[in-house]
mmCIF file of N, CA and C in Angstrom:
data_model
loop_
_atom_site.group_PDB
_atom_site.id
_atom_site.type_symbol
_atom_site.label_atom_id
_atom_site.label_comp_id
_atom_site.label_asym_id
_atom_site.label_seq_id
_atom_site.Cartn_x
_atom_site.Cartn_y
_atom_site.Cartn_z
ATOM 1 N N UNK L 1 91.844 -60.479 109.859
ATOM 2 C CA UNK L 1 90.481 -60.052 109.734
ATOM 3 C C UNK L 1 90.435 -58.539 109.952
ATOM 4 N N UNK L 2 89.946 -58.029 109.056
ATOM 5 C CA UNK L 2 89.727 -56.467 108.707
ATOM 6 C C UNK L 2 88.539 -56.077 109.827
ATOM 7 N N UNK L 3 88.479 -55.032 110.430
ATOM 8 C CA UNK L 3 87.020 -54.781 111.284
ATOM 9 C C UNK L 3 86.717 -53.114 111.187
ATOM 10 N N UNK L 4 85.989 -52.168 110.763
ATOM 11 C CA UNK L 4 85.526 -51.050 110.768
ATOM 12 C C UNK L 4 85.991 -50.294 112.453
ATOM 13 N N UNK L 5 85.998 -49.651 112.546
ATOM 14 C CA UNK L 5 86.467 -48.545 113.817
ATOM 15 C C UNK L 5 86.188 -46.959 113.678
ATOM 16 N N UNK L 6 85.157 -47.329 114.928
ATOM 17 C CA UNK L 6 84.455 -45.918 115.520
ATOM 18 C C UNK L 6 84.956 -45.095 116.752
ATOM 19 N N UNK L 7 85.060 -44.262 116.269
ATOM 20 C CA UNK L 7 85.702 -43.003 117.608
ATOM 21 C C UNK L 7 84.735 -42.166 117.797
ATOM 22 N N UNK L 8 84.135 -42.165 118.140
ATOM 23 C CA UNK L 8 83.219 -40.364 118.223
ATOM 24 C C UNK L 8 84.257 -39.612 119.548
ATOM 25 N N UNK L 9 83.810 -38.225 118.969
ATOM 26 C CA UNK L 9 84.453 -36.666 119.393
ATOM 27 C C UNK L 9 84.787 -37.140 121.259
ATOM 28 N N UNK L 10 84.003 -38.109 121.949
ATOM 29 C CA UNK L 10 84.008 -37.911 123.396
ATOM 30 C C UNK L 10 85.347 -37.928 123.768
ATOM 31 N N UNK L 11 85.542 -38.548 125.076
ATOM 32 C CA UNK L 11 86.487 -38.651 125.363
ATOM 33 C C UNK L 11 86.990 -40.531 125.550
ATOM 34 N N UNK L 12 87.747 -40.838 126.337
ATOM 35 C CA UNK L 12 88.213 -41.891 126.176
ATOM 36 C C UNK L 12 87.390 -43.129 126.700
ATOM 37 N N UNK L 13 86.513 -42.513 127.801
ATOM 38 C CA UNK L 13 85.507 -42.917 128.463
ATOM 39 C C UNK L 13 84.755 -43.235 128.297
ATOM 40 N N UNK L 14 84.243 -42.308 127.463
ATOM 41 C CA UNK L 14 82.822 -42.009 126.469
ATOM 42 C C UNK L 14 83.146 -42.974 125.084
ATOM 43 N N UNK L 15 84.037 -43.315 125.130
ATOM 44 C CA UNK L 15 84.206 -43.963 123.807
ATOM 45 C C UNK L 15 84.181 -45.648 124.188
ATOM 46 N N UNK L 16 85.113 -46.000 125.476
ATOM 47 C CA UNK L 16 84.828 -46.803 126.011
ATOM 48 C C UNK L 16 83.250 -47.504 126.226
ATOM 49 N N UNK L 17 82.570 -46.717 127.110
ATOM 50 C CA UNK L 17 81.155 -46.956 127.294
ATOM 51 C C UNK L 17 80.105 -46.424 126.146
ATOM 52 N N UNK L 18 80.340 -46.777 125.330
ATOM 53 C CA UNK L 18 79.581 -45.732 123.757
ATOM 54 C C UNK L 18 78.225 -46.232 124.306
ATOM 55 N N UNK L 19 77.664 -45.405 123.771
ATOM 56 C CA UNK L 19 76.227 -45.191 123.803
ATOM 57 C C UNK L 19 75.701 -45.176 125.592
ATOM 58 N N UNK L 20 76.162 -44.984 126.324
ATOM 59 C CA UNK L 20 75.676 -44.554 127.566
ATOM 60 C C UNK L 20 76.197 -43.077 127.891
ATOM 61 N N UNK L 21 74.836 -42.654 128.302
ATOM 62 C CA UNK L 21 74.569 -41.362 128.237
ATOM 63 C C UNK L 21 75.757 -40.684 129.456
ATOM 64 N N UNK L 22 76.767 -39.733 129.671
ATOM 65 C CA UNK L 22 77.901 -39.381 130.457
ATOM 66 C C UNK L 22 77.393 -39.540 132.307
ATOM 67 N N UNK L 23 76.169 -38.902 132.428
ATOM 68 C CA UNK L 23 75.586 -39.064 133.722
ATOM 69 C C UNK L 23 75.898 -40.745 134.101
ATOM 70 N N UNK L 24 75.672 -41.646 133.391
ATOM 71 C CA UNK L 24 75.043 -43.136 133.746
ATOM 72 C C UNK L 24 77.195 -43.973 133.623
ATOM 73 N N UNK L 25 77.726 -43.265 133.402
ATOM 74 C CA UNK L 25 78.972 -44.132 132.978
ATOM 75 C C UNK L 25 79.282 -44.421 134.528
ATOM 76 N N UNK L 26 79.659 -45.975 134.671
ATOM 77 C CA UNK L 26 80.007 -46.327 135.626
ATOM 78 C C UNK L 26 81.813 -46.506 135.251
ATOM 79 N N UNK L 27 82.890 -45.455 136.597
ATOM 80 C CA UNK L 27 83.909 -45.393 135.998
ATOM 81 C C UNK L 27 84.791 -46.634 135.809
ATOM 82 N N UNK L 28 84.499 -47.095 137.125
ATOM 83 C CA UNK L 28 84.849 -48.578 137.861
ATOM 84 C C UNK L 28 85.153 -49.548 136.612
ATOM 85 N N UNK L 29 83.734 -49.749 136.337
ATOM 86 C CA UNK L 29 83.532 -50.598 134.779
ATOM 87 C C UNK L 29 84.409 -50.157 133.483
ATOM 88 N N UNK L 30 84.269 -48.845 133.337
ATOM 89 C CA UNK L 30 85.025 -48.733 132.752
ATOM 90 C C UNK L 30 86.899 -48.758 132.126
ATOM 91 N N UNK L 31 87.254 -48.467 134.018
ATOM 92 C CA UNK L 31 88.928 -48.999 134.235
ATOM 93 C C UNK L 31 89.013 -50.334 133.869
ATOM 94 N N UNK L 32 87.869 -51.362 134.243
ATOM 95 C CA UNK L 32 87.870 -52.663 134.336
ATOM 96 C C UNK L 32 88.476 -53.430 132.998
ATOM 97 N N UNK L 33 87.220 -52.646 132.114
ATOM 98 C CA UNK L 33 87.153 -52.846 130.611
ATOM 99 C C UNK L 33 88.931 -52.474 130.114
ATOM 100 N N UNK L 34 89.068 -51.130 130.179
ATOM 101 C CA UNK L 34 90.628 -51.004 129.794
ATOM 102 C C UNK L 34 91.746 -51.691 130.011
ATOM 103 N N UNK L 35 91.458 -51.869 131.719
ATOM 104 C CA UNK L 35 92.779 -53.473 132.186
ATOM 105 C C UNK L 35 92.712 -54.399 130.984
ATOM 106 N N UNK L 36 91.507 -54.655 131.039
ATOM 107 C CA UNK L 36 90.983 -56.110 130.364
ATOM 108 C C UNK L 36 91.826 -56.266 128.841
ATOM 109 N N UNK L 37 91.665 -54.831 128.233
ATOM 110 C CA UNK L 37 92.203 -54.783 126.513
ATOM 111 C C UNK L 37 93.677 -54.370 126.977
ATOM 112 N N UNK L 38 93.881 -53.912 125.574
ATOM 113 C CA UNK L 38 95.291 -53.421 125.157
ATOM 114 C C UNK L 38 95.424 -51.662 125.574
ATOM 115 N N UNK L 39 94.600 -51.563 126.023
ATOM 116 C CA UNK L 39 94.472 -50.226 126.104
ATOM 117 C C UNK L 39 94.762 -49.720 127.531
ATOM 118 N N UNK L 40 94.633 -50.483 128.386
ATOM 119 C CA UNK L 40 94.925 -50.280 129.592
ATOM 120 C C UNK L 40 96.613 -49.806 129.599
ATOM 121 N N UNK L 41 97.305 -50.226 129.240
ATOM 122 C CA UNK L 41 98.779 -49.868 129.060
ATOM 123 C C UNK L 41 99.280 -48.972 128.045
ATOM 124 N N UNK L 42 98.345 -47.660 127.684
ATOM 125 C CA UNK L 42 98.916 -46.716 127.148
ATOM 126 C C UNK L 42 98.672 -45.552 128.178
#
């Protein structure tokens, strides 16, 4: 299954938590999220 993929300019974080504004990113959540994928191990 083919799926479209978005990066915007942010950073890895920011890309992680898309659409929440940089003030509001909770980082915690965000490490969480990375363990969770494939991404955590790069």
């Amino acid at each position: 299954m083919f799926h479209n993929t978005y990066i915007s300019d942010g950073t890895i974080e920011e890309n992680i938590a898309f659409g929440l504004p940089s003030d509001e990113i909770d980082h915690e959540r965000v490490l969480e999220a990375a363990k969770s994928s494939t991404i955590g191990s790069y």
